[in-house]
Amino acid sequence: MKLNKTYILTLLALVTVAALYRVLPNRPWGFAPQIAIALFAGSVIKDRKYAFALPLLSMFISDALYEVLYSTGLSSIKGFYGGQLTNYILFAGLTVIGFFINQKKVLQIAAGSLAGPTAYFLISNFLVWLGGGGYGHPKTFDGLMLTYIDGIPFYAGSFYATIVFCTMFFGGYALLNQKEVKTVL
């Protein structure tokens, strides 16, 4: 698929909808499309700078929305926080996982959908524990395990969301390409 106006507008709509979805109140913990966007972008977008930009832009827009909601008293979640740069770096790493996913192979998409949220869960919770953030567990092996236990609800939400949204993104992309092929023939 060549980079044209429709393609760019579709990607911008994807980013915007994902950002808006992420700030919906009362959604399950961790159930957001950003990991799936990172995997999808890494797999489908050949220009690496756009592949990295897609999930990061989505994260930034939703973080800005969170900040506005927080500053107006409509949300208890801050949009901008300490450690945010690390989170963005982790999402860039998830995009790299997408580089190894062939968007035409269901098993690779499934493996990426497992690897993405699992890598994010393991690394992000390790960094929280290492930095003494959020959970305040001691810097021992038991403290690390407690940090992982505390993160399980987020992991479950991220895992299910990645499956759902990867199915939507990769499936929609395959259908779009199939339609284009039929139109050309």
Short mmCIF file of C-alpha atoms in Angstrom, two decimals:
data_model
loop_
_atom_site.label_atom_id
_atom_site.label_comp_id
_atom_site.label_asym_id
_atom_site.label_seq_id
_atom_site.Cartn_x
_atom_site.Cartn_y
_atom_site.Cartn_z
CA MET A 1 0.00 0.00 0.00
CA LYS A 2 1.55 3.26 -1.06
CA LEU A 3 1.66 6.29 1.20
CA ASN A 4 -1.21 8.49 -0.01
CA LYS A 5 -3.66 10.94 1.51
CA THR A 6 -6.24 8.26 2.38
CA TYR A 7 -3.59 6.08 4.03
CA ILE A 8 -2.26 8.98 6.11
CA LEU A 9 -5.76 10.05 7.17
CA THR A 10 -6.58 6.46 8.14
CA LEU A 11 -3.46 6.22 10.31
CA LEU A 12 -4.22 9.58 11.95
CA ALA A 13 -7.79 8.43 12.64
CA LEU A 14 -6.41 5.21 14.18
CA VAL A 15 -4.09 7.19 16.44
CA THR A 16 -6.83 9.60 17.49
CA VAL A 17 -9.44 6.91 18.20
CA ALA A 18 -6.88 4.87 20.16
CA ALA A 19 -5.89 7.92 22.19
CA LEU A 20 -9.51 8.75 22.96
CA TYR A 21 -10.28 5.14 23.87
CA ARG A 22 -7.37 5.05 26.31
CA VAL A 23 -8.85 7.89 28.39
CA LEU A 24 -12.36 6.40 28.63
CA PRO A 25 -13.40 6.14 32.26
CA ASN A 26 -14.05 2.73 33.81
CA ARG A 27 -12.38 0.67 31.09
CA PRO A 28 -10.64 -2.46 32.42
CA TRP A 29 -7.11 -1.92 33.75
CA GLY A 30 -4.58 -2.05 30.99
CA PHE A 31 -7.21 -2.61 28.28
CA ALA A 32 -5.97 -0.14 25.67
CA PRO A 33 -4.94 -0.43 22.03
CA GLN A 34 -1.46 1.11 22.21
CA ILE A 35 0.53 -2.16 22.40
CA ALA A 36 -1.39 -3.49 19.40
CA ILE A 37 -0.75 -0.23 17.54
CA ALA A 38 2.98 -0.55 18.22
CA LEU A 39 3.03 -4.13 16.94
CA PHE A 40 0.87 -3.28 13.92
CA ALA A 41 2.93 -0.22 13.02
CA GLY A 42 6.19 -2.13 13.30
CA SER A 43 4.83 -4.89 11.08
CA VAL A 44 3.00 -2.91 8.42
CA ILE A 45 4.62 0.50 8.09
CA LYS A 46 7.83 0.21 6.10
CA ASP A 47 9.15 3.69 6.91
CA ARG A 48 10.54 3.12 10.42
CA LYS A 49 10.13 6.73 11.58
CA TYR A 50 6.37 6.52 10.93
CA ALA A 51 6.22 3.07 12.52
CA PHE A 52 7.69 4.51 15.73
CA ALA A 53 5.63 7.70 15.50
CA LEU A 54 2.23 5.98 15.35
CA PRO A 55 2.11 4.46 18.88
CA LEU A 56 4.11 7.29 20.43
CA LEU A 57 1.78 9.90 18.97
CA SER A 58 -1.20 7.94 20.26
CA MET A 59 0.37 7.76 23.72
CA PHE A 60 1.21 11.46 23.72
CA ILE A 61 -2.28 12.53 22.66
CA SER A 62 -3.91 10.36 25.34
CA ASP A 63 -1.42 11.57 27.96
CA ALA A 64 -2.23 15.18 27.02
CA LEU A 65 -5.95 14.39 27.32
CA TYR A 66 -5.36 12.79 30.71
CA GLU A 67 -3.46 15.90 31.82
CA VAL A 68 -6.32 18.17 30.78
CA LEU A 69 -8.85 15.95 32.55
CA TYR A 70 -6.63 15.80 35.65
CA SER A 71 -6.03 19.55 35.77
CA THR A 72 -9.77 20.22 35.50
CA GLY A 73 -10.56 17.70 38.25
CA LEU A 74 -12.34 15.26 35.93
CA SER A 75 -9.79 12.47 36.38
CA SER A 76 -7.51 11.28 39.15
CA ILE A 77 -4.93 10.11 36.60
CA LYS A 78 -2.13 12.50 35.70
CA GLY A 79 -1.23 12.74 32.04
CA PHE A 80 2.39 13.70 32.54
CA TYR A 81 4.37 11.92 35.23
CA GLY A 82 7.83 10.88 36.31
CA GLY A 83 9.10 7.92 34.35
CA GLN A 84 7.01 8.78 31.31
CA LEU A 85 10.02 8.88 28.99
CA THR A 86 10.84 5.32 30.04
CA ASN A 87 7.30 4.27 29.16
CA TYR A 88 7.65 5.84 25.71
CA ILE A 89 10.96 4.03 25.19
CA LEU A 90 9.24 0.75 26.10
CA PHE A 91 6.58 1.42 23.47
CA ALA A 92 9.28 2.11 20.91
CA GLY A 93 10.69 -1.32 21.85
CA LEU A 94 7.28 -2.88 21.26
CA THR A 95 7.34 -1.38 17.78
CA VAL A 96 10.62 -3.21 17.19
CA ILE A 97 8.85 -6.48 18.07
CA GLY A 98 6.43 -5.63 15.27
CA PHE A 99 9.33 -5.53 12.78
CA PHE A 100 9.53 -9.32 13.19
CA ILE A 101 5.82 -9.94 12.53
CA ASN A 102 4.80 -10.80 8.99
CA GLN A 103 1.31 -9.29 8.75
CA LYS A 104 0.24 -12.18 6.48
CA LYS A 105 1.07 -14.92 9.02
CA VAL A 106 -1.52 -15.49 11.74
CA LEU A 107 0.90 -17.45 13.97
CA GLN A 108 3.42 -14.60 13.89
CA ILE A 109 0.68 -12.11 14.76
CA ALA A 110 -0.44 -14.36 17.61
CA ALA A 111 3.14 -14.75 18.87
CA GLY A 112 3.66 -10.98 18.70
CA SER A 113 0.36 -10.45 20.52
CA LEU A 114 1.71 -12.60 23.34
CA ALA A 115 5.26 -11.22 23.26
CA GLY A 116 4.27 -7.53 23.26
CA PRO A 117 2.23 -7.31 26.47
CA THR A 118 4.45 -9.88 28.19
CA ALA A 119 7.64 -7.93 27.44
CA TYR A 120 5.96 -4.70 28.52
CA PHE A 121 4.70 -6.28 31.76
CA LEU A 122 8.05 -7.82 32.69
CA ILE A 123 10.19 -4.78 31.87
CA SER A 124 7.87 -2.04 33.13
CA ASN A 125 7.19 -3.74 36.46
CA PHE A 126 10.89 -4.49 36.90
CA LEU A 127 11.63 -0.80 36.34
CA VAL A 128 8.89 0.23 38.79
CA TRP A 129 10.39 -2.08 41.41
CA LEU A 130 13.94 -0.94 40.64
CA GLY A 131 12.98 2.71 40.96
CA GLY A 132 10.99 2.19 44.15
CA GLY A 133 7.92 3.57 42.41
CA GLY A 134 4.21 3.01 42.89
CA TYR A 135 4.10 -0.18 44.92
CA GLY A 136 6.92 0.53 47.40
CA HIS A 137 8.08 -3.06 47.74
CA PRO A 138 11.58 -3.77 49.10
CA LYS A 139 14.49 -4.26 46.71
CA THR A 140 14.60 -7.99 47.24
CA PHE A 141 13.55 -10.91 45.08
CA ASP A 142 10.34 -11.18 47.13
CA GLY A 143 9.72 -7.47 46.58
CA LEU A 144 10.14 -7.93 42.85
CA MET A 145 7.68 -10.83 42.86
CA LEU A 146 5.18 -8.72 44.82
CA THR A 147 5.54 -5.97 42.22
CA TYR A 148 4.78 -8.48 39.46
CA ILE A 149 1.78 -9.77 41.41
CA ASP A 150 0.49 -6.21 41.80
CA GLY A 151 0.80 -5.74 38.04
CA ILE A 152 -1.17 -8.86 37.05
CA PRO A 153 -4.52 -7.04 36.56
CA PHE A 154 -2.80 -4.64 34.17
CA TYR A 155 -1.09 -7.52 32.37
CA ALA A 156 -4.36 -9.38 31.89
CA GLY A 157 -6.01 -6.27 30.48
CA SER A 158 -3.04 -5.57 28.21
CA PHE A 159 -2.95 -9.15 26.99
CA TYR A 160 -6.66 -9.28 26.13
CA ALA A 161 -6.60 -5.81 24.60
CA THR A 162 -3.62 -6.69 22.43
CA ILE A 163 -5.38 -9.82 21.16
CA VAL A 164 -8.60 -7.90 20.42
CA PHE A 165 -6.95 -4.87 18.83
CA CYS A 166 -4.34 -6.86 16.86
CA THR A 167 -7.20 -8.91 15.45
CA MET A 168 -8.96 -5.70 14.44
CA PHE A 169 -5.89 -3.94 13.03
CA PHE A 170 -4.26 -6.84 11.20
CA GLY A 171 -7.61 -8.30 10.13
CA GLY A 172 -8.87 -4.94 8.89
CA TYR A 173 -5.62 -4.35 7.06
CA ALA A 174 -5.83 -7.79 5.40
CA LEU A 175 -9.43 -7.12 4.34
CA LEU A 176 -8.47 -3.71 2.99
CA ASN A 177 -5.63 -5.18 0.98
CA GLN A 178 -7.87 -7.99 -0.26
CA LYS A 179 -10.41 -5.42 -1.44
CA GLU A 180 -7.67 -3.45 -3.20
CA VAL A 181 -6.46 -6.59 -4.96
CA LYS A 182 -10.01 -7.41 -6.16
CA THR A 183 -10.51 -3.81 -7.33
CA VAL A 184 -7.31 -3.95 -9.40
CA LEU A 185 -8.24 -7.33 -10.95
#
